């Protein structure tokens, strides 16, 4: 289709994506041509400038523009200059000679031997390389405490790399090329000295190019700040940009999250911090805004006038399985609801943003989060799975996990009803449900519409009109799909109605496969696209909704309702839904 | 599904409905639409439509809705024929018995006489539909099928003829031949002239034999040329109508050639028949997806808010056939595609699509709304019409004939075999929304569909991702009536992958995938409705008048001015003029975009 473009190809149509999303240049060869074409669009407002201004206005943290150690050199730019957030002294040069590969990007994965790094980050980086989405020149560094040679790291990484299903040609070639760019540096997370050594090595690889550096912190939260301190003071780019991707948890509550943000901001400016919530990188979550804002048929329906309730459902079919140590300290509410589900809710419910720029979208998300009432304990159900035997097999209870204290009250299941106090959503219950060790595995958004007023066909529906309402379902995973449940006449003589689906099943419509969320997010971070990362004030607003309740839960030592491993979760969730006249769509 | 009850054609469900329903003549199927009981109830209410309470009283008086629905029916000036008054008196007691005591000993019988039994329609559609109804246990327990035509034939010969066309539904073939035998045993033939009262009196005698003293209901299906409609109706109603049950007549198109001839036909029919004895069939109204149109609109919250000029940019009603007249152009040439398809099938769908919400699903309520919307329309203007005629075309060594190559068509015929038209409804809901119709023979494809194109998204955030042609980025709801029934909604969706590429995807409901059962033929539904007295899908006289009024002036003008149709090759996409007509209203045909 002529109007479509594929940003990971080097075709000139790429510029469309750039124009709509205003990626920064400098990242890769493929960006350069488009970037030049894109100059006409600068007057529309360049994100870095806009974000800067808006950040000043909106940030609840109120940090100054130029954080002490910000290497981005943002503050001094006037809006008439070339809007390259990240260029240092060489910036203009780079920009004026976009055809020559002068910049490089170094991705340092801190905590390279960890699970996330092995399972997600390196494979995602390779997939990006395989799809030609990485800049022409790049370096990948693993950083961890363990002693390892470059070769050992490469061996470790190569075990998890896979080629995309659709074209496996040249896979091993590509893999070799990729591994050649991977290096390892062993060091302590709190040692400035070790990071200086890393800096030295990075410089060697970057020589002669404008260096941009991305640190991916795949480490426990208690050493976040140490690493950021060392990395920024010793190993940040001298004249390119330096960005840091941070993984959850972002604190345990409003206070600790605020503290973490404050500490990070000592070393980083707001726009160097990329808080990742990988659910925002999921295809169907990305598509949510497309559905809403590019289809006339949906937007008129998107309000309390037509929507009866919204359900955000997450379930896993396994428990902590011996890895409960981290989880027990956080629980399902912090682990899933306060971040993943709430982020989806905000995207779903936000007002139309001025544009698709990161700051415009995040402004709207903050607004909707701030329009919500903190969750009340009456609107929450917590559960914990217990041991269960089925078919001769016995499944352990949560507290059977040796890494979990025997008397743990940590919820492994929670259901909550939230409300948004604004003109669009007043009175519409937003129900969330998340749990481990349930009967199924999936994540979905269900939008239940109201009854048809004065339904002519009500005699055909029997007494339960609840079952005859329309429902829009976005199945985020697995088996991505969108479907709209409609009432339809069953073909045949007579007038029998049933619910059928207007169905869009991704695997039949798009056989090419869907990239992993981490690919998208890593690429966005490299390109400086912040749309899918969580801004500090968003994070604050999110914590403000959950903190009072979490405190109450822990202080009152509220015992979770126990449910069998592999079941549909505690019955309490139904009663919670019933309280708001809702029926869970998934059960 | 627990919430949705499933009124198949099985017996004895819903006794309560039987009690409220007047049509006790039906042992099966009458409960198939709960609401269908209402119309009957209401029909009997001469004064008011709004008193559902006193149905018991009504039941006593009514006979399958024989009493005209006067309240909202302007067309009901017809004099009552005497037999009707009689039957009402007689029938009352029968009816009452049923209601009071579920007394089925005196089950009524229905006799279906197909007048023109040797014709094509009868063989291809009517008898197979009757058999399908029988096979599905939808016919009353006692029924008789009579063939009536001029040719001499014995019952056995007739049965042989019928037998050749019968098929069993794909989904259950058990007992098919058994069922077929049983069915054929109820089929009889009577040879006679269409205008001979005497011959019809003979038929009456035979019918009485088969009815064997039961309350007799009689349905005549006139599958004959229009010039003998009236004769047959006269003879049937005077010499062979039921004395103690109802008598109904199904009439096939053409219903005249224009306002005048149609009105004359109606006037003459009303000489012998009441409004509610006349069942004008438009088999498109019996199509599954057309039936589903109202269900989609009125039972789904998500569609009704969109159903207006505020969101809908245009509506397209498209009909195409991939063959020409093929030696059978005699009838067609006299009518042309506008009368043959636009003025009836497509306009009927348009009316159903665009009507306001009816008070109920009763026949009269729905038809009232259809009449209203038809009367809100402006007559079609000549400049909003494009006509075409197919010419011969050679492709792959095969030569396809032109319309005028057909031996049954006059050489200089200007009869359109293709037409595209833009119509407008002057009411609050639809002001300014073009309703485009397109119908043609000998086109590249065969289909019938309704396409609803929605407006652009105002202030579309993704306009940059959609390129310059926003017309291709609008939503579209497509209801594919045939073949391969489906409902789908074209939406913009993100193409999975890195970056932001949008494309059109379909939220799809493909009938073949969703519903394994075969979809019944339109004639089955309509025949059953006629037997049950359900008039929802039949065209009332005032509807027909309103429909003709929209087309008569332009038809006259086309003929008076001898406007020459635009020629298009056999098997092509039709004349280019259709695109210019659409472009004039800023519309793009949805079926030719792909």
mmCIF file of C-alpha atoms in Angstrom, chain A residues 176-432:
data_model
loop_
_atom_site.group_PDB
_atom_site.id
_atom_site.type_symbol
_atom_site.label_atom_id
_atom_site.label_comp_id
_atom_site.label_asym_id
_atom_site.label_seq_id
_atom_site.Cartn_x
_atom_site.Cartn_y
_atom_site.Cartn_z
ATOM 1 C CA UNK A 176 28.281 -14.123 13.567
ATOM 2 C CA UNK A 177 28.353 -10.508 12.493
ATOM 3 C CA UNK A 178 26.265 -9.576 15.463
ATOM 4 C CA UNK A 179 28.381 -11.488 17.933
ATOM 5 C CA UNK A 180 31.501 -9.792 16.607
ATOM 6 C CA UNK A 181 30.089 -6.560 17.950
ATOM 7 C CA UNK A 182 29.434 -7.977 21.392
ATOM 8 C CA UNK A 183 31.953 -7.510 24.187
ATOM 9 C CA UNK A 184 32.097 -8.068 27.852
ATOM 10 C CA UNK A 185 33.398 -6.063 30.721
ATOM 11 C CA UNK A 186 33.481 -7.404 34.219
ATOM 12 C CA UNK A 187 33.053 -4.976 37.052
ATOM 13 C CA UNK A 188 31.302 -4.131 40.264
ATOM 14 C CA UNK A 189 28.050 -2.259 40.074
ATOM 15 C CA UNK A 190 29.179 0.334 42.600
ATOM 16 C CA UNK A 191 32.668 0.931 41.299
ATOM 17 C CA UNK A 192 33.388 4.149 39.439
ATOM 18 C CA UNK A 193 36.770 2.744 38.610
ATOM 19 C CA UNK A 194 35.309 -0.231 36.825
ATOM 20 C CA UNK A 195 33.015 2.025 34.842
ATOM 21 C CA UNK A 196 36.019 4.153 33.886
ATOM 22 C CA UNK A 197 37.576 1.047 32.423
ATOM 23 C CA UNK A 198 34.357 0.396 30.556
ATOM 24 C CA UNK A 199 34.464 3.945 29.274
ATOM 25 C CA UNK A 200 37.957 3.356 27.972
ATOM 26 C CA UNK A 201 36.887 0.242 26.140
ATOM 27 C CA UNK A 202 33.841 1.980 24.758
ATOM 28 C CA UNK A 203 35.984 4.798 23.430
ATOM 29 C CA UNK A 204 38.170 2.325 21.625
ATOM 30 C CA UNK A 205 35.167 0.996 19.787
ATOM 31 C CA UNK A 206 33.694 4.394 19.175
ATOM 32 C CA UNK A 207 36.850 5.970 17.885
ATOM 33 C CA UNK A 208 36.290 8.598 15.258
ATOM 34 C CA UNK A 209 32.556 8.621 15.633
ATOM 35 C CA UNK A 210 30.010 10.582 17.551
ATOM 36 C CA UNK A 211 29.256 8.288 20.464
ATOM 37 C CA UNK A 212 25.768 7.708 21.778
ATOM 38 C CA UNK A 213 25.402 5.470 24.765
ATOM 39 C CA UNK A 214 22.511 3.476 26.035
ATOM 40 C CA UNK A 215 22.673 1.698 29.374
ATOM 41 C CA UNK A 216 20.134 -0.993 30.029
ATOM 42 C CA UNK A 217 19.861 -1.630 33.772
ATOM 43 C CA UNK A 218 18.888 -5.216 34.138
ATOM 44 C CA UNK A 219 19.756 -5.372 37.826
ATOM 45 C CA UNK A 220 18.002 -5.436 41.195
ATOM 46 C CA UNK A 221 16.519 -2.096 42.248
ATOM 47 C CA UNK A 222 18.747 -1.631 45.263
ATOM 48 C CA UNK A 223 21.760 -1.027 43.017
ATOM 49 C CA UNK A 224 19.996 1.113 40.389
ATOM 50 C CA UNK A 225 21.261 4.354 41.781
ATOM 51 C CA UNK A 226 24.834 3.157 42.315
ATOM 52 C CA UNK A 227 25.073 2.031 38.757
ATOM 53 C CA UNK A 228 23.560 5.197 37.420
ATOM 54 C CA UNK A 229 25.991 7.245 39.487
ATOM 55 C CA UNK A 230 29.010 5.334 38.220
ATOM 56 C CA UNK A 231 27.853 5.072 34.646
ATOM 57 C CA UNK A 232 26.989 8.711 34.333
ATOM 58 C CA UNK A 233 30.007 10.103 36.100
ATOM 59 C CA UNK A 234 32.508 7.785 34.440
ATOM 60 C CA UNK A 235 31.076 6.363 31.304
ATOM 61 C CA UNK A 236 28.645 8.780 29.772
ATOM 62 C CA UNK A 237 29.138 10.008 26.290
ATOM 63 C CA UNK A 238 31.203 13.121 26.069
ATOM 64 C CA UNK A 239 29.500 14.594 23.061
ATOM 65 C CA UNK A 240 26.614 12.314 22.137
ATOM 66 C CA UNK A 241 23.628 11.314 24.154
ATOM 67 C CA UNK A 242 23.528 8.996 27.124
ATOM 68 C CA UNK A 243 20.299 7.266 28.030
ATOM 69 C CA UNK A 244 19.394 4.796 30.704
ATOM 70 C CA UNK A 245 16.689 2.176 30.467
ATOM 71 C CA UNK A 246 15.323 1.205 33.852
ATOM 72 C CA UNK A 247 13.195 -1.855 34.526
ATOM 73 C CA UNK A 248 10.552 -2.200 37.184
ATOM 74 C CA UNK A 249 10.219 -2.171 40.126
ATOM 75 C CA UNK A 250 10.193 1.572 40.382
ATOM 76 C CA UNK A 251 9.916 1.602 44.148
ATOM 77 C CA UNK A 252 7.353 -0.057 46.350
ATOM 78 C CA UNK A 253 5.102 2.912 46.939
ATOM 79 C CA UNK A 254 4.774 6.608 46.367
ATOM 80 C CA UNK A 255 7.535 7.511 48.796
ATOM 81 C CA UNK A 256 10.132 4.992 47.669
ATOM 82 C CA UNK A 257 9.348 5.623 44.034
ATOM 83 C CA UNK A 258 9.695 9.350 44.588
ATOM 84 C CA UNK A 259 12.982 8.749 46.318
ATOM 85 C CA UNK A 260 14.256 6.603 43.466
ATOM 86 C CA UNK A 261 13.255 9.223 40.940
ATOM 87 C CA UNK A 262 14.932 11.928 43.016
ATOM 88 C CA UNK A 263 18.131 9.915 43.151
ATOM 89 C CA UNK A 264 18.080 9.149 39.465
ATOM 90 C CA UNK A 265 17.536 12.802 38.710
ATOM 91 C CA UNK A 266 20.685 13.675 40.561
ATOM 92 C CA UNK A 267 22.542 12.105 37.710
ATOM 93 C CA UNK A 268 20.078 12.087 34.877
ATOM 94 C CA UNK A 269 17.664 14.528 33.367
ATOM 95 C CA UNK A 270 14.097 13.444 32.797
ATOM 96 C CA UNK A 271 14.626 12.709 29.154
ATOM 97 C CA UNK A 272 17.580 10.467 29.774
ATOM 98 C CA UNK A 273 15.477 8.150 31.875
ATOM 99 C CA UNK A 274 13.619 5.476 29.963
ATOM 100 C CA UNK A 275 11.387 3.594 32.352
ATOM 101 C CA UNK A 276 10.333 0.503 30.543
ATOM 102 C CA UNK A 277 6.954 -1.152 30.877
ATOM 103 C CA UNK A 278 7.130 -3.885 28.327
ATOM 104 C CA UNK A 279 3.358 -4.151 28.103
ATOM 105 C CA UNK A 280 3.384 -0.806 26.365
ATOM 106 C CA UNK A 281 5.506 -2.385 23.671
ATOM 107 C CA UNK A 282 2.982 -5.103 22.944
ATOM 108 C CA UNK A 283 1.469 -4.968 19.512
ATOM 109 C CA UNK A 284 -2.135 -4.810 20.586
ATOM 110 C CA UNK A 285 -1.478 -2.162 23.160
ATOM 111 C CA UNK A 286 0.214 -0.077 20.507
ATOM 112 C CA UNK A 287 -2.755 -0.720 18.297
ATOM 113 C CA UNK A 288 -5.193 0.529 20.909
ATOM 114 C CA UNK A 289 -4.616 4.140 19.968
ATOM 115 C CA UNK A 290 -4.740 3.328 16.289
ATOM 116 C CA UNK A 291 -8.105 1.674 16.713
ATOM 117 C CA UNK A 292 -9.474 4.551 18.710
ATOM 118 C CA UNK A 293 -8.142 7.453 16.793
ATOM 119 C CA UNK A 294 -8.053 6.320 13.205
ATOM 120 C CA UNK A 295 -11.468 4.698 13.006
ATOM 121 C CA UNK A 296 -14.577 6.777 12.993
ATOM 122 C CA UNK A 297 -16.654 3.859 14.125
ATOM 123 C CA UNK A 298 -15.025 3.613 17.526
ATOM 124 C CA UNK A 299 -14.483 7.123 18.780
ATOM 125 C CA UNK A 300 -18.197 8.009 19.132
ATOM 126 C CA UNK A 301 -18.625 4.972 21.349
ATOM 127 C CA UNK A 302 -15.687 5.725 23.625
ATOM 128 C CA UNK A 303 -17.446 7.163 26.641
ATOM 129 C CA UNK A 304 -19.827 6.531 29.477
ATOM 130 C CA UNK A 305 -22.699 7.009 27.061
ATOM 131 C CA UNK A 306 -22.000 3.699 25.433
ATOM 132 C CA UNK A 307 -19.436 1.843 27.475
ATOM 133 C CA UNK A 308 -20.734 0.052 30.516
ATOM 134 C CA UNK A 309 -17.439 -1.179 31.843
ATOM 135 C CA UNK A 310 -13.880 -1.932 30.857
ATOM 136 C CA UNK A 311 -11.979 -5.011 31.967
ATOM 137 C CA UNK A 312 -8.246 -5.427 32.000
ATOM 138 C CA UNK A 313 -7.325 -9.004 32.590
ATOM 139 C CA UNK A 314 -3.971 -10.624 33.082
ATOM 140 C CA UNK A 315 -3.425 -14.225 33.997
ATOM 141 C CA UNK A 316 -0.551 -16.598 34.242
ATOM 142 C CA UNK A 317 -0.926 -20.342 34.443
ATOM 143 C CA UNK A 318 2.081 -20.869 36.645
ATOM 144 C CA UNK A 319 3.138 -19.787 40.105
ATOM 145 C CA UNK A 320 6.414 -18.423 41.405
ATOM 146 C CA UNK A 321 8.059 -21.828 40.930
ATOM 147 C CA UNK A 322 10.991 -21.336 43.234
ATOM 148 C CA UNK A 323 11.589 -17.721 42.279
ATOM 149 C CA UNK A 324 9.287 -16.132 44.796
ATOM 150 C CA UNK A 325 11.919 -14.100 46.590
ATOM 151 C CA UNK A 326 11.504 -10.972 44.553
ATOM 152 C CA UNK A 327 7.789 -11.412 44.051
ATOM 153 C CA UNK A 328 7.020 -11.846 47.715
ATOM 154 C CA UNK A 329 8.360 -8.419 48.446
ATOM 155 C CA UNK A 330 6.079 -6.842 45.858
ATOM 156 C CA UNK A 331 2.979 -8.900 45.241
ATOM 157 C CA UNK A 332 0.700 -8.954 42.227
ATOM 158 C CA UNK A 333 -0.702 -5.463 42.712
ATOM 159 C CA UNK A 334 2.697 -3.839 42.384
ATOM 160 C CA UNK A 335 3.939 -6.376 39.902
ATOM 161 C CA UNK A 336 1.098 -6.174 37.387
ATOM 162 C CA UNK A 337 -1.678 -3.792 38.269
ATOM 163 C CA UNK A 338 0.048 -0.622 39.259
ATOM 164 C CA UNK A 339 2.159 -0.699 36.116
ATOM 165 C CA UNK A 340 1.039 -2.906 33.219
ATOM 166 C CA UNK A 341 -2.704 -2.792 33.667
ATOM 167 C CA UNK A 342 -2.824 0.796 34.806
ATOM 168 C CA UNK A 343 -0.742 1.880 31.852
ATOM 169 C CA UNK A 344 -3.131 0.164 29.481
ATOM 170 C CA UNK A 345 -6.036 1.738 31.285
ATOM 171 C CA UNK A 346 -4.509 5.181 30.894
ATOM 172 C CA UNK A 347 -3.947 4.654 27.182
ATOM 173 C CA UNK A 348 -7.447 3.365 26.799
ATOM 174 C CA UNK A 349 -9.163 6.131 28.686
ATOM 175 C CA UNK A 350 -7.080 9.207 27.908
ATOM 176 C CA UNK A 351 -8.510 12.098 25.970
ATOM 177 C CA UNK A 352 -7.364 12.622 22.416
ATOM 178 C CA UNK A 353 -3.818 13.968 22.535
ATOM 179 C CA UNK A 354 -2.815 17.031 20.547
ATOM 180 C CA UNK A 355 -0.493 14.875 18.513
ATOM 181 C CA UNK A 356 1.125 11.498 18.692
ATOM 182 C CA UNK A 357 4.271 12.961 20.179
ATOM 183 C CA UNK A 358 5.510 11.344 23.328
ATOM 184 C CA UNK A 359 4.890 14.359 25.490
ATOM 185 C CA UNK A 360 1.396 14.915 24.187
ATOM 186 C CA UNK A 361 0.447 11.336 24.833
ATOM 187 C CA UNK A 362 2.061 11.223 28.234
ATOM 188 C CA UNK A 363 0.394 14.478 29.204
ATOM 189 C CA UNK A 364 -2.969 12.899 28.487
ATOM 190 C CA UNK A 365 -2.075 9.766 30.367
ATOM 191 C CA UNK A 366 -1.076 11.787 33.405
ATOM 192 C CA UNK A 367 -4.324 13.714 33.205
ATOM 193 C CA UNK A 368 -6.445 10.623 33.210
ATOM 194 C CA UNK A 369 -4.436 9.047 36.021
ATOM 195 C CA UNK A 370 -4.858 12.168 38.063
ATOM 196 C CA UNK A 371 -8.603 12.089 37.413
ATOM 197 C CA UNK A 372 -8.837 8.725 39.099
ATOM 198 C CA UNK A 373 -9.700 8.133 42.708
ATOM 199 C CA UNK A 374 -7.200 6.148 44.755
ATOM 200 C CA UNK A 375 -8.289 2.540 44.912
ATOM 201 C CA UNK A 376 -10.430 1.746 47.952
ATOM 202 C CA UNK A 377 -10.069 -1.407 49.966
ATOM 203 C CA UNK A 378 -13.739 -2.261 49.369
ATOM 204 C CA UNK A 379 -12.986 -2.296 45.701
ATOM 205 C CA UNK A 380 -10.191 -4.786 45.983
ATOM 206 C CA UNK A 381 -10.074 -8.538 46.284
ATOM 207 C CA UNK A 382 -6.791 -10.257 47.018
ATOM 208 C CA UNK A 383 -6.065 -13.925 46.666
ATOM 209 C CA UNK A 384 -3.227 -16.358 47.052
ATOM 210 C CA UNK A 385 -2.949 -19.747 45.435
ATOM 211 C CA UNK A 386 -2.861 -22.869 47.505
ATOM 212 C CA UNK A 387 -1.727 -26.377 46.681
ATOM 213 C CA UNK A 388 -3.955 -28.432 44.484
ATOM 214 C CA UNK A 389 -3.954 -31.952 43.138
ATOM 215 C CA UNK A 390 -5.421 -32.624 39.768
ATOM 216 C CA UNK A 391 -5.121 -35.725 37.665
ATOM 217 C CA UNK A 392 -2.682 -37.346 40.051
ATOM 218 C CA UNK A 393 -0.414 -34.329 39.865
ATOM 219 C CA UNK A 394 -0.031 -32.046 42.754
ATOM 220 C CA UNK A 395 0.662 -28.368 42.382
ATOM 221 C CA UNK A 396 2.329 -26.425 45.175
ATOM 222 C CA UNK A 397 0.783 -23.594 47.107
ATOM 223 C CA UNK A 398 2.431 -20.187 47.022
ATOM 224 C CA UNK A 399 3.871 -20.627 50.499
ATOM 225 C CA UNK A 400 5.242 -24.025 49.521
ATOM 226 C CA UNK A 401 7.796 -22.127 47.479
ATOM 227 C CA UNK A 402 11.031 -22.323 49.536
ATOM 228 C CA UNK A 403 11.873 -18.735 48.615
ATOM 229 C CA UNK A 404 8.613 -17.501 50.124
ATOM 230 C CA UNK A 405 8.081 -17.077 53.876
ATOM 231 C CA UNK A 406 5.669 -19.648 55.230
ATOM 232 C CA UNK A 407 3.263 -17.095 56.592
ATOM 233 C CA UNK A 408 3.357 -14.793 53.605
ATOM 234 C CA UNK A 409 0.177 -12.821 52.958
ATOM 235 C CA UNK A 410 1.445 -11.496 49.653
ATOM 236 C CA UNK A 411 -1.348 -11.548 47.087
ATOM 237 C CA UNK A 412 -0.762 -13.624 43.985
ATOM 238 C CA UNK A 413 -4.164 -12.590 42.697
ATOM 239 C CA UNK A 414 -5.982 -9.307 42.825
ATOM 240 C CA UNK A 415 -9.127 -7.861 41.338
ATOM 241 C CA UNK A 416 -9.921 -4.190 41.630
ATOM 242 C CA UNK A 417 -12.505 -1.678 40.509
ATOM 243 C CA UNK A 418 -11.274 1.775 39.611
ATOM 244 C CA UNK A 419 -13.133 4.872 38.586
ATOM 245 C CA UNK A 420 -12.227 7.915 36.585
ATOM 246 C CA UNK A 421 -13.792 11.152 37.641
ATOM 247 C CA UNK A 422 -14.079 13.020 34.451
ATOM 248 C CA UNK A 423 -16.793 13.886 32.009
ATOM 249 C CA UNK A 424 -16.040 10.992 29.753
ATOM 250 C CA UNK A 425 -15.873 8.180 32.267
ATOM 251 C CA UNK A 426 -17.829 9.153 35.344
ATOM 252 C CA UNK A 427 -19.444 6.044 36.802
ATOM 253 C CA UNK A 428 -17.890 3.543 34.427
ATOM 254 C CA UNK A 429 -16.147 0.796 36.371
ATOM 255 C CA UNK A 430 -12.695 -0.127 35.152
ATOM 256 C CA UNK A 431 -12.090 -3.597 36.439
ATOM 257 C CA UNK A 432 -8.662 -5.090 36.699
#
